[in-house]
Amino acid sequence: MKRILIVEDEPNMRLGLKDNLEFEGYQVELATDGKQGLSEIENGDYHLVLLDVMLPEMSGFDVCKIAREQGIKTPIILLTAKGEEIDKVLGLELGADDYVTKPFGLRELLARIKAVLRRGNDLDADTKEISIGRMWVNFSAYSGKVDGEPVKMSHKEFEILKYLWENRNDTVSRYQLLEDIWGYSEQPTTRTVDNFILKLRQKIEANPEDPQVILTVHGVGYKLLHH
Ligand code: CA
């Protein structure tokens, strides 16, 4: 599940957005001023931040600027007010990924969120190597390395690993994996999923007998821990 942080001082806007985004299947956390927002961005693991510009304590621009100066790459969509056109340009120069002008329609915001999340995913997963346990993975090249040596992995193993990584720190059920990786046409059993996880663990875990990266969530499925 994608986690979104909303930094917004107006209670109605904040709670309205929260309800709507939760309804759309996002996990939502809230911050009410700039300082709190920045601290959440620094310490939380968010896929996206909706950041109001006019905030108490610290403006959205400053939050954005400081976060980027610290090397934090979490996508940020600024919520600007009408008549802040100059500010929008400034916001993008400060490292925001997009902006939406209030008042905005929910549908427009959702489209922007999806687009930014997709871009973020592509950037994360397709343009760089990610360290997962002992392995360095490049999902676009379908390649993995352990201790500098290429690791042999099947296409399916990559797909499962990528899926777990995209849902990192969340529990993914065996059925979710079956449905999303194998699809309805094929009919593997949940045992098949378990076998693939075993194979992945042998490559990723320092000690496959005592997994610390791909954890078993008993009775449900698996969770990839990534910080
Ligand atoms: Ca405000």
JSON list of C-alpha atoms and ligand atoms in Angstrom, two decimals:
[
{"chain": "A", "resi": 1, "resn": "MET", "atom": "CA", "xyz": [0.00, 0.00, 0.00]},
{"chain": "A", "resi": 2, "resn": "LYS", "atom": "CA", "xyz": [1.34, 3.44, -0.91]},
{"chain": "A", "resi": 3, "resn": "ARG", "atom": "CA", "xyz": [1.91, 5.78, 2.01]},
{"chain": "A", "resi": 4, "resn": "ILE", "atom": "CA", "xyz": [1.11, 9.46, 1.59]},
{"chain": "A", "resi": 5, "resn": "LEU", "atom": "CA", "xyz": [1.92, 12.26, 3.99]},
{"chain": "A", "resi": 6, "resn": "ILE", "atom": "CA", "xyz": [-0.38, 15.28, 3.96]},
{"chain": "A", "resi": 7, "resn": "VAL", "atom": "CA", "xyz": [1.09, 18.48, 5.39]},
{"chain": "A", "resi": 8, "resn": "GLU", "atom": "CA", "xyz": [-1.77, 20.93, 5.64]},
{"chain": "A", "resi": 9, "resn": "ASP", "atom": "CA", "xyz": [-2.81, 23.37, 8.36]},
{"chain": "A", "resi": 10, "resn": "GLU", "atom": "CA", "xyz": [-6.47, 23.78, 7.41]},
{"chain": "A", "resi": 11, "resn": "PRO", "atom": "CA", "xyz": [-8.36, 21.05, 9.28]},
{"chain": "A", "resi": 12, "resn": "ASN", "atom": "CA", "xyz": [-11.16, 20.68, 6.72]},
{"chain": "A", "resi": 13, "resn": "MET", "atom": "CA", "xyz": [-8.77, 20.34, 3.82]},
{"chain": "A", "resi": 14, "resn": "ARG", "atom": "CA", "xyz": [-6.53, 17.99, 5.77]},
{"chain": "A", "resi": 15, "resn": "LEU", "atom": "CA", "xyz": [-9.28, 15.65, 6.90]},
{"chain": "A", "resi": 16, "resn": "GLY", "atom": "CA", "xyz": [-11.16, 15.80, 3.61]},
{"chain": "A", "resi": 17, "resn": "LEU", "atom": "CA", "xyz": [-8.05, 14.78, 1.70]},
{"chain": "A", "resi": 18, "resn": "LYS", "atom": "CA", "xyz": [-7.30, 12.05, 4.20]},
{"chain": "A", "resi": 19, "resn": "ASP", "atom": "CA", "xyz": [-10.78, 10.53, 3.82]},
{"chain": "A", "resi": 20, "resn": "ASN", "atom": "CA", "xyz": [-10.66, 10.67, 0.05]},
{"chain": "A", "resi": 21, "resn": "LEU", "atom": "CA", "xyz": [-7.17, 9.23, -0.27]},
{"chain": "A", "resi": 22, "resn": "GLU", "atom": "CA", "xyz": [-7.90, 6.45, 2.18]},
{"chain": "A", "resi": 23, "resn": "PHE", "atom": "CA", "xyz": [-10.99, 5.65, 0.18]},
{"chain": "A", "resi": 24, "resn": "GLU", "atom": "CA", "xyz": [-8.72, 5.34, -2.87]},
{"chain": "A", "resi": 25, "resn": "GLY", "atom": "CA", "xyz": [-6.61, 2.80, -1.02]},
{"chain": "A", "resi": 26, "resn": "TYR", "atom": "CA", "xyz": [-3.71, 4.93, 0.18]},
{"chain": "A", "resi": 27, "resn": "GLN", "atom": "CA", "xyz": [-2.36, 4.87, 3.68]},
{"chain": "A", "resi": 28, "resn": "VAL", "atom": "CA", "xyz": [-2.39, 8.45, 4.96]},
{"chain": "A", "resi": 29, "resn": "GLU", "atom": "CA", "xyz": [-0.50, 10.25, 7.72]},
{"chain": "A", "resi": 30, "resn": "LEU", "atom": "CA", "xyz": [-0.98, 13.87, 8.68]},
{"chain": "A", "resi": 31, "resn": "ALA", "atom": "CA", "xyz": [1.14, 16.81, 9.74]},
{"chain": "A", "resi": 32, "resn": "THR", "atom": "CA", "xyz": [-0.29, 20.20, 10.61]},
{"chain": "A", "resi": 33, "resn": "ASP", "atom": "CA", "xyz": [2.65, 22.56, 10.25]},
{"chain": "A", "resi": 34, "resn": "GLY", "atom": "CA", "xyz": [5.92, 22.85, 8.34]},
{"chain": "A", "resi": 35, "resn": "LYS", "atom": "CA", "xyz": [8.23, 21.73, 11.13]},
{"chain": "A", "resi": 36, "resn": "GLN", "atom": "CA", "xyz": [6.21, 18.63, 11.87]},
{"chain": "A", "resi": 37, "resn": "GLY", "atom": "CA", "xyz": [5.97, 17.95, 8.15]},
{"chain": "A", "resi": 38, "resn": "LEU", "atom": "CA", "xyz": [9.72, 18.14, 7.65]},
{"chain": "A", "resi": 39, "resn": "SER", "atom": "CA", "xyz": [10.37, 15.86, 10.59]},
{"chain": "A", "resi": 40, "resn": "GLU", "atom": "CA", "xyz": [7.88, 13.31, 9.16]},
{"chain": "A", "resi": 41, "resn": "ILE", "atom": "CA", "xyz": [9.52, 13.49, 5.74]},
{"chain": "A", "resi": 42, "resn": "GLU", "atom": "CA", "xyz": [12.93, 12.96, 7.34]},
{"chain": "A", "resi": 43, "resn": "ASN", "atom": "CA", "xyz": [11.88, 10.07, 9.52]},
{"chain": "A", "resi": 44, "resn": "GLY", "atom": "CA", "xyz": [8.95, 8.43, 7.78]},
{"chain": "A", "resi": 45, "resn": "ASP", "atom": "CA", "xyz": [8.96, 6.16, 4.78]},
{"chain": "A", "resi": 46, "resn": "TYR", "atom": "CA", "xyz": [6.53, 7.85, 2.41]},
{"chain": "A", "resi": 47, "resn": "HIS", "atom": "CA", "xyz": [5.94, 7.30, -1.27]},
{"chain": "A", "resi": 48, "resn": "LEU", "atom": "CA", "xyz": [4.56, 10.81, -1.71]},
{"chain": "A", "resi": 49, "resn": "VAL", "atom": "CA", "xyz": [4.05, 14.07, 0.18]},
{"chain": "A", "resi": 50, "resn": "LEU", "atom": "CA", "xyz": [1.21, 16.53, -0.40]},
{"chain": "A", "resi": 51, "resn": "LEU", "atom": "CA", "xyz": [2.69, 19.74, 0.91]},
{"chain": "A", "resi": 52, "resn": "ASP", "atom": "CA", "xyz": [0.73, 22.93, 1.43]},
{"chain": "A", "resi": 53, "resn": "VAL", "atom": "CA", "xyz": [2.78, 26.08, 0.75]},
{"chain": "A", "resi": 54, "resn": "MET", "atom": "CA", "xyz": [1.32, 28.43, 3.35]},
{"chain": "A", "resi": 55, "resn": "LEU", "atom": "CA", "xyz": [1.99, 26.70, 6.63]},
{"chain": "A", "resi": 56, "resn": "PRO", "atom": "CA", "xyz": [2.69, 27.79, 10.19]},
{"chain": "A", "resi": 57, "resn": "GLU", "atom": "CA", "xyz": [6.21, 27.36, 11.62]},
{"chain": "A", "resi": 58, "resn": "MET", "atom": "CA", "xyz": [7.88, 26.80, 8.25]},
{"chain": "A", "resi": 59, "resn": "SER", "atom": "CA", "xyz": [6.60, 27.31, 4.72]},
{"chain": "A", "resi": 60, "resn": "GLY", "atom": "CA", "xyz": [6.12, 24.42, 2.31]},
{"chain": "A", "resi": 61, "resn": "PHE", "atom": "CA", "xyz": [8.89, 25.90, 0.15]},
{"chain": "A", "resi": 62, "resn": "ASP", "atom": "CA", "xyz": [11.36, 25.75, 3.03]},
{"chain": "A", "resi": 63, "resn": "VAL", "atom": "CA", "xyz": [10.30, 22.21, 3.89]},
{"chain": "A", "resi": 64, "resn": "CYS", "atom": "CA", "xyz": [10.81, 21.15, 0.28]},
{"chain": "A", "resi": 65, "resn": "LYS", "atom": "CA", "xyz": [14.15, 22.94, -0.02]},
{"chain": "A", "resi": 66, "resn": "ILE", "atom": "CA", "xyz": [15.57, 21.54, 3.21]},
{"chain": "A", "resi": 67, "resn": "ALA", "atom": "CA", "xyz": [14.39, 18.01, 2.41]},
{"chain": "A", "resi": 68, "resn": "ARG", "atom": "CA", "xyz": [16.08, 18.13, -1.00]},
{"chain": "A", "resi": 69, "resn": "GLU", "atom": "CA", "xyz": [19.26, 19.62, 0.47]},
{"chain": "A", "resi": 70, "resn": "GLN", "atom": "CA", "xyz": [19.38, 16.59, 2.73]},
{"chain": "A", "resi": 71, "resn": "GLY", "atom": "CA", "xyz": [19.18, 14.33, -0.28]},
{"chain": "A", "resi": 72, "resn": "ILE", "atom": "CA", "xyz": [15.64, 13.13, 0.46]},
{"chain": "A", "resi": 73, "resn": "LYS", "atom": "CA", "xyz": [14.03, 12.16, -2.83]},
{"chain": "A", "resi": 74, "resn": "THR", "atom": "CA", "xyz": [10.46, 11.47, -1.72]},
{"chain": "A", "resi": 75, "resn": "PRO", "atom": "CA", "xyz": [8.15, 12.90, -4.42]},
{"chain": "A", "resi": 76, "resn": "ILE", "atom": "CA", "xyz": [6.45, 16.13, -3.35]},
{"chain": "A", "resi": 77, "resn": "ILE", "atom": "CA", "xyz": [3.29, 17.71, -4.77]},
{"chain": "A", "resi": 78, "resn": "LEU", "atom": "CA", "xyz": [2.82, 21.30, -3.62]},
{"chain": "A", "resi": 79, "resn": "LEU", "atom": "CA", "xyz": [-0.64, 22.60, -2.84]},
{"chain": "A", "resi": 80, "resn": "THR", "atom": "CA", "xyz": [-0.59, 26.23, -3.84]},
{"chain": "A", "resi": 81, "resn": "ALA", "atom": "CA", "xyz": [-3.31, 28.85, -3.54]},
{"chain": "A", "resi": 82, "resn": "LYS", "atom": "CA", "xyz": [-4.75, 30.81, -6.44]},
{"chain": "A", "resi": 83, "resn": "GLY", "atom": "CA", "xyz": [-2.55, 33.73, -7.40]},
{"chain": "A", "resi": 84, "resn": "GLU", "atom": "CA", "xyz": [0.65, 32.03, -6.31]},
{"chain": "A", "resi": 85, "resn": "GLU", "atom": "CA", "xyz": [1.78, 31.42, -9.89]},
{"chain": "A", "resi": 86, "resn": "ILE", "atom": "CA", "xyz": [5.26, 32.83, -9.29]},
{"chain": "A", "resi": 87, "resn": "ASP", "atom": "CA", "xyz": [5.51, 30.59, -6.29]},
{"chain": "A", "resi": 88, "resn": "LYS", "atom": "CA", "xyz": [4.77, 27.52, -8.38]},
{"chain": "A", "resi": 89, "resn": "VAL", "atom": "CA", "xyz": [7.84, 28.11, -10.50]},
{"chain": "A", "resi": 90, "resn": "LEU", "atom": "CA", "xyz": [9.88, 28.68, -7.38]},
{"chain": "A", "resi": 91, "resn": "GLY", "atom": "CA", "xyz": [8.48, 25.48, -5.90]},
{"chain": "A", "resi": 92, "resn": "LEU", "atom": "CA", "xyz": [9.53, 23.38, -8.87]},
{"chain": "A", "resi": 93, "resn": "GLU", "atom": "CA", "xyz": [12.97, 24.99, -8.76]},
{"chain": "A", "resi": 94, "resn": "LEU", "atom": "CA", "xyz": [13.20, 24.00, -5.11]},
{"chain": "A", "resi": 95, "resn": "GLY", "atom": "CA", "xyz": [12.67, 20.38, -6.04]},
{"chain": "A", "resi": 96, "resn": "ALA", "atom": "CA", "xyz": [8.93, 19.78, -5.91]},
{"chain": "A", "resi": 97, "resn": "ASP", "atom": "CA", "xyz": [7.69, 17.24, -8.46]},
{"chain": "A", "resi": 98, "resn": "ASP", "atom": "CA", "xyz": [4.39, 18.88, -9.28]},
{"chain": "A", "resi": 99, "resn": "TYR", "atom": "CA", "xyz": [1.87, 21.34, -7.91]},
{"chain": "A", "resi": 100, "resn": "VAL", "atom": "CA", "xyz": [-1.89, 21.59, -7.73]},
{"chain": "A", "resi": 101, "resn": "THR", "atom": "CA", "xyz": [-3.67, 24.90, -7.36]},
{"chain": "A", "resi": 102, "resn": "LYS", "atom": "CA", "xyz": [-6.44, 25.27, -4.79]},
{"chain": "A", "resi": 103, "resn": "PRO", "atom": "CA", "xyz": [-9.32, 24.90, -5.24]},
{"chain": "A", "resi": 104, "resn": "PHE", "atom": "CA", "xyz": [-8.74, 21.66, -7.11]},
{"chain": "A", "resi": 105, "resn": "GLY", "atom": "CA", "xyz": [-10.97, 18.78, -7.99]},
{"chain": "A", "resi": 106, "resn": "LEU", "atom": "CA", "xyz": [-10.35, 15.43, -6.39]},
{"chain": "A", "resi": 107, "resn": "ARG", "atom": "CA", "xyz": [-10.05, 13.74, -9.75]},
{"chain": "A", "resi": 108, "resn": "GLU", "atom": "CA", "xyz": [-7.31, 16.11, -10.86]},
{"chain": "A", "resi": 109, "resn": "LEU", "atom": "CA", "xyz": [-5.38, 15.58, -7.66]},
{"chain": "A", "resi": 110, "resn": "LEU", "atom": "CA", "xyz": [-5.68, 11.80, -7.92]},
{"chain": "A", "resi": 111, "resn": "ALA", "atom": "CA", "xyz": [-4.39, 11.89, -11.49]},
{"chain": "A", "resi": 112, "resn": "ARG", "atom": "CA", "xyz": [-1.39, 13.97, -10.41]},
{"chain": "A", "resi": 113, "resn": "ILE", "atom": "CA", "xyz": [-0.71, 11.64, -7.50]},
{"chain": "A", "resi": 114, "resn": "LYS", "atom": "CA", "xyz": [-0.79, 8.59, -9.75]},
{"chain": "A", "resi": 115, "resn": "ALA", "atom": "CA", "xyz": [1.47, 10.21, -12.31]},
{"chain": "A", "resi": 116, "resn": "VAL", "atom": "CA", "xyz": [4.03, 11.26, -9.73]},
{"chain": "A", "resi": 117, "resn": "LEU", "atom": "CA", "xyz": [3.97, 7.86, -8.03]},
{"chain": "A", "resi": 118, "resn": "ARG", "atom": "CA", "xyz": [4.48, 6.15, -11.37]},
{"chain": "A", "resi": 119, "resn": "ARG", "atom": "CA", "xyz": [7.41, 8.42, -12.15]},
{"chain": "A", "resi": 120, "resn": "GLY", "atom": "CA", "xyz": [8.86, 7.78, -8.71]},
{"chain": "A", "resi": 121, "resn": "ASN", "atom": "CA", "xyz": [8.57, 4.04, -9.21]},
{"chain": "A", "resi": 122, "resn": "ASP", "atom": "CA", "xyz": [10.22, 4.20, -12.59]},
{"chain": "A", "resi": 123, "resn": "LEU", "atom": "CA", "xyz": [13.07, 6.28, -11.23]},
{"chain": "A", "resi": 124, "resn": "ASP", "atom": "CA", "xyz": [13.57, 4.08, -8.22]},
{"chain": "A", "resi": 125, "resn": "ALA", "atom": "CA", "xyz": [13.19, 0.76, -9.89]},
{"chain": "A", "resi": 126, "resn": "ASP", "atom": "CA", "xyz": [14.46, 1.33, -13.37]},
{"chain": "A", "resi": 127, "resn": "THR", "atom": "CA", "xyz": [17.38, 3.68, -13.26]},
{"chain": "A", "resi": 128, "resn": "LYS", "atom": "CA", "xyz": [19.47, 2.53, -10.38]},
{"chain": "A", "resi": 129, "resn": "GLU", "atom": "CA", "xyz": [20.67, -0.45, -8.45]},
{"chain": "A", "resi": 130, "resn": "ILE", "atom": "CA", "xyz": [18.85, -1.06, -5.22]},
{"chain": "A", "resi": 131, "resn": "SER", "atom": "CA", "xyz": [20.37, -2.91, -2.33]},
{"chain": "A", "resi": 132, "resn": "ILE", "atom": "CA", "xyz": [18.08, -5.61, -1.02]},
{"chain": "A", "resi": 133, "resn": "GLY", "atom": "CA", "xyz": [19.74, -7.71, 1.62]},
{"chain": "A", "resi": 134, "resn": "ARG", "atom": "CA", "xyz": [23.04, -8.96, 0.23]},
{"chain": "A", "resi": 135, "resn": "MET", "atom": "CA", "xyz": [22.00, -8.28, -3.32]},
{"chain": "A", "resi": 136, "resn": "TRP", "atom": "CA", "xyz": [22.28, -5.27, -5.61]},
{"chain": "A", "resi": 137, "resn": "VAL", "atom": "CA", "xyz": [19.35, -5.38, -7.99]},
{"chain": "A", "resi": 138, "resn": "ASN", "atom": "CA", "xyz": [18.68, -3.54, -11.21]},
{"chain": "A", "resi": 139, "resn": "PHE", "atom": "CA", "xyz": [15.09, -4.28, -12.13]},
{"chain": "A", "resi": 140, "resn": "SER", "atom": "CA", "xyz": [15.22, -2.77, -15.61]},
{"chain": "A", "resi": 141, "resn": "ALA", "atom": "CA", "xyz": [18.26, -4.86, -16.56]},
{"chain": "A", "resi": 142, "resn": "TYR", "atom": "CA", "xyz": [16.90, -7.91, -14.76]},
{"chain": "A", "resi": 143, "resn": "SER", "atom": "CA", "xyz": [20.26, -8.31, -13.12]},
{"chain": "A", "resi": 144, "resn": "GLY", "atom": "CA", "xyz": [21.36, -8.98, -9.58]},
{"chain": "A", "resi": 145, "resn": "LYS", "atom": "CA", "xyz": [24.75, -9.06, -7.95]},
{"chain": "A", "resi": 146, "resn": "VAL", "atom": "CA", "xyz": [26.03, -10.46, -4.70]},
{"chain": "A", "resi": 147, "resn": "ASP", "atom": "CA", "xyz": [29.55, -9.49, -3.64]},
{"chain": "A", "resi": 148, "resn": "GLY", "atom": "CA", "xyz": [30.09, -8.05, -7.12]},
{"chain": "A", "resi": 149, "resn": "GLU", "atom": "CA", "xyz": [29.24, -11.35, -8.80]},
{"chain": "A", "resi": 150, "resn": "PRO", "atom": "CA", "xyz": [26.20, -11.70, -11.10]},
{"chain": "A", "resi": 151, "resn": "VAL", "atom": "CA", "xyz": [23.46, -13.89, -9.68]},
{"chain": "A", "resi": 152, "resn": "LYS", "atom": "CA", "xyz": [21.37, -16.19, -11.84]},
{"chain": "A", "resi": 153, "resn": "MET", "atom": "CA", "xyz": [17.71, -15.41, -11.37]},
{"chain": "A", "resi": 154, "resn": "SER", "atom": "CA", "xyz": [14.61, -16.32, -13.33]},
{"chain": "A", "resi": 155, "resn": "HIS", "atom": "CA", "xyz": [12.27, -13.70, -14.74]},
{"chain": "A", "resi": 156, "resn": "LYS", "atom": "CA", "xyz": [9.63, -14.79, -12.23]},
{"chain": "A", "resi": 157, "resn": "GLU", "atom": "CA", "xyz": [12.02, -14.36, -9.34]},
{"chain": "A", "resi": 158, "resn": "PHE", "atom": "CA", "xyz": [12.70, -10.79, -10.48]},
{"chain": "A", "resi": 159, "resn": "GLU", "atom": "CA", "xyz": [9.01, -10.08, -10.81]},
{"chain": "A", "resi": 160, "resn": "ILE", "atom": "CA", "xyz": [8.30, -11.36, -7.33]},
{"chain": "A", "resi": 161, "resn": "LEU", "atom": "CA", "xyz": [11.21, -9.45, -5.85]},
{"chain": "A", "resi": 162, "resn": "LYS", "atom": "CA", "xyz": [10.13, -6.28, -7.60]},
{"chain": "A", "resi": 163, "resn": "TYR", "atom": "CA", "xyz": [6.58, -6.72, -6.40]},
{"chain": "A", "resi": 164, "resn": "LEU", "atom": "CA", "xyz": [7.74, -7.20, -2.82]},
{"chain": "A", "resi": 165, "resn": "TRP", "atom": "CA", "xyz": [10.03, -4.21, -3.18]},
{"chain": "A", "resi": 166, "resn": "GLU", "atom": "CA", "xyz": [7.25, -1.98, -4.53]},
{"chain": "A", "resi": 167, "resn": "ASN", "atom": "CA", "xyz": [5.20, -3.00, -1.52]},
{"chain": "A", "resi": 168, "resn": "ARG", "atom": "CA", "xyz": [8.15, -2.91, 0.85]},
{"chain": "A", "resi": 169, "resn": "ASN", "atom": "CA", "xyz": [7.44, -2.80, 4.57]},
{"chain": "A", "resi": 170, "resn": "ASP", "atom": "CA", "xyz": [3.91, -3.97, 3.89]},
{"chain": "A", "resi": 171, "resn": "THR", "atom": "CA", "xyz": [2.55, -7.47, 4.09]},
{"chain": "A", "resi": 172, "resn": "VAL", "atom": "CA", "xyz": [1.88, -9.05, 0.72]},
{"chain": "A", "resi": 173, "resn": "SER", "atom": "CA", "xyz": [-0.39, -12.07, 0.80]},
{"chain": "A", "resi": 174, "resn": "ARG", "atom": "CA", "xyz": [0.34, -15.24, -1.14]},
{"chain": "A", "resi": 175, "resn": "TYR", "atom": "CA", "xyz": [-2.92, -14.72, -2.99]},
{"chain": "A", "resi": 176, "resn": "GLN", "atom": "CA", "xyz": [-1.92, -11.19, -3.99]},
{"chain": "A", "resi": 177, "resn": "LEU", "atom": "CA", "xyz": [1.29, -12.60, -5.44]},
{"chain": "A", "resi": 178, "resn": "LEU", "atom": "CA", "xyz": [-0.55, -15.39, -7.24]},
{"chain": "A", "resi": 179, "resn": "GLU", "atom": "CA", "xyz": [-3.05, -12.97, -8.73]},
{"chain": "A", "resi": 180, "resn": "ASP", "atom": "CA", "xyz": [-0.61, -10.22, -9.68]},
{"chain": "A", "resi": 181, "resn": "ILE", "atom": "CA", "xyz": [2.42, -12.25, -10.76]},
{"chain": "A", "resi": 182, "resn": "TRP", "atom": "CA", "xyz": [0.89, -15.40, -12.18]},
{"chain": "A", "resi": 183, "resn": "GLY", "atom": "CA", "xyz": [-2.55, -14.09, -13.08]},
{"chain": "A", "resi": 184, "resn": "TYR", "atom": "CA", "xyz": [-5.76, -16.02, -13.37]},
{"chain": "A", "resi": 185, "resn": "SER", "atom": "CA", "xyz": [-4.78, -18.02, -16.43]},
{"chain": "A", "resi": 186, "resn": "GLU", "atom": "CA", "xyz": [-2.10, -20.01, -14.67]},
{"chain": "A", "resi": 187, "resn": "GLN", "atom": "CA", "xyz": [-2.97, -22.02, -11.63]},
{"chain": "A", "resi": 188, "resn": "PRO", "atom": "CA", "xyz": [-0.04, -22.44, -9.34]},
{"chain": "A", "resi": 189, "resn": "THR", "atom": "CA", "xyz": [-0.61, -23.18, -5.68]},
{"chain": "A", "resi": 190, "resn": "THR", "atom": "CA", "xyz": [0.45, -21.11, -2.73]},
{"chain": "A", "resi": 191, "resn": "ARG", "atom": "CA", "xyz": [3.20, -23.71, -2.34]},
{"chain": "A", "resi": 192, "resn": "THR", "atom": "CA", "xyz": [4.68, -22.44, -5.61]},
{"chain": "A", "resi": 193, "resn": "VAL", "atom": "CA", "xyz": [4.92, -18.97, -4.10]},
{"chain": "A", "resi": 194, "resn": "ASP", "atom": "CA", "xyz": [6.67, -20.36, -1.03]},
{"chain": "A", "resi": 195, "resn": "ASN", "atom": "CA", "xyz": [9.20, -22.16, -3.22]},
{"chain": "A", "resi": 196, "resn": "PHE", "atom": "CA", "xyz": [10.04, -18.98, -5.08]},
{"chain": "A", "resi": 197, "resn": "ILE", "atom": "CA", "xyz": [10.47, -17.13, -1.80]},
{"chain": "A", "resi": 198, "resn": "LEU", "atom": "CA", "xyz": [12.88, -19.84, -0.62]},
{"chain": "A", "resi": 199, "resn": "LYS", "atom": "CA", "xyz": [14.93, -19.36, -3.78]},
{"chain": "A", "resi": 200, "resn": "LEU", "atom": "CA", "xyz": [15.00, -15.60, -3.32]},
{"chain": "A", "resi": 201, "resn": "ARG", "atom": "CA", "xyz": [16.04, -15.92, 0.29]},
{"chain": "A", "resi": 202, "resn": "GLN", "atom": "CA", "xyz": [18.99, -18.08, -0.66]},
{"chain": "A", "resi": 203, "resn": "LYS", "atom": "CA", "xyz": [20.28, -15.22, -2.78]},
{"chain": "A", "resi": 204, "resn": "ILE", "atom": "CA", "xyz": [19.37, -12.26, -0.64]},
{"chain": "A", "resi": 205, "resn": "GLU", "atom": "CA", "xyz": [19.62, -13.30, 2.97]},
{"chain": "A", "resi": 206, "resn": "ALA", "atom": "CA", "xyz": [22.88, -13.52, 4.89]},
{"chain": "A", "resi": 207, "resn": "ASN", "atom": "CA", "xyz": [21.38, -16.58, 6.55]},
{"chain": "A", "resi": 208, "resn": "PRO", "atom": "CA", "xyz": [18.42, -18.03, 4.59]},
{"chain": "A", "resi": 209, "resn": "GLU", "atom": "CA", "xyz": [17.46, -20.12, 7.62]},
{"chain": "A", "resi": 210, "resn": "ASP", "atom": "CA", "xyz": [16.93, -16.95, 9.61]},
{"chain": "A", "resi": 211, "resn": "PRO", "atom": "CA", "xyz": [15.54, -14.42, 7.13]},
{"chain": "A", "resi": 212, "resn": "GLN", "atom": "CA", "xyz": [15.87, -10.76, 8.04]},
{"chain": "A", "resi": 213, "resn": "VAL", "atom": "CA", "xyz": [14.84, -9.24, 4.70]},
{"chain": "A", "resi": 214, "resn": "ILE", "atom": "CA", "xyz": [11.91, -11.27, 3.37]},
{"chain": "A", "resi": 215, "resn": "LEU", "atom": "CA", "xyz": [9.94, -12.10, 6.47]},
{"chain": "A", "resi": 216, "resn": "THR", "atom": "CA", "xyz": [7.17, -14.63, 6.74]},
{"chain": "A", "resi": 217, "resn": "VAL", "atom": "CA", "xyz": [3.90, -13.23, 8.01]},
{"chain": "A", "resi": 218, "resn": "HIS", "atom": "CA", "xyz": [2.33, -16.39, 9.37]},
{"chain": "A", "resi": 219, "resn": "GLY", "atom": "CA", "xyz": [-0.93, -17.41, 7.82]},
{"chain": "A", "resi": 220, "resn": "VAL", "atom": "CA", "xyz": [-0.82, -14.51, 5.37]},
{"chain": "A", "resi": 221, "resn": "GLY", "atom": "CA", "xyz": [2.26, -14.10, 3.22]},
{"chain": "A", "resi": 222, "resn": "TYR", "atom": "CA", "xyz": [5.47, -12.13, 3.18]},
{"chain": "A", "resi": 223, "resn": "LYS", "atom": "CA", "xyz": [6.94, -8.75, 3.96]},
{"chain": "A", "resi": 224, "resn": "LEU", "atom": "CA", "xyz": [10.10, -7.27, 2.50]},
{"chain": "A", "resi": 225, "resn": "LEU", "atom": "CA", "xyz": [11.84, -5.04, 5.01]},
{"chain": "A", "resi": 226, "resn": "HIS", "atom": "CA", "xyz": [13.64, -2.10, 3.51]},
{"chain": "A", "resi": 227, "resn": "HIS", "atom": "CA", "xyz": [14.88, 1.09, 5.15]},
{"chain": "B", "resi": 1, "resn": "CA", "atom": "CA", "xyz": [-2.27, 26.70, 4.45]}
]
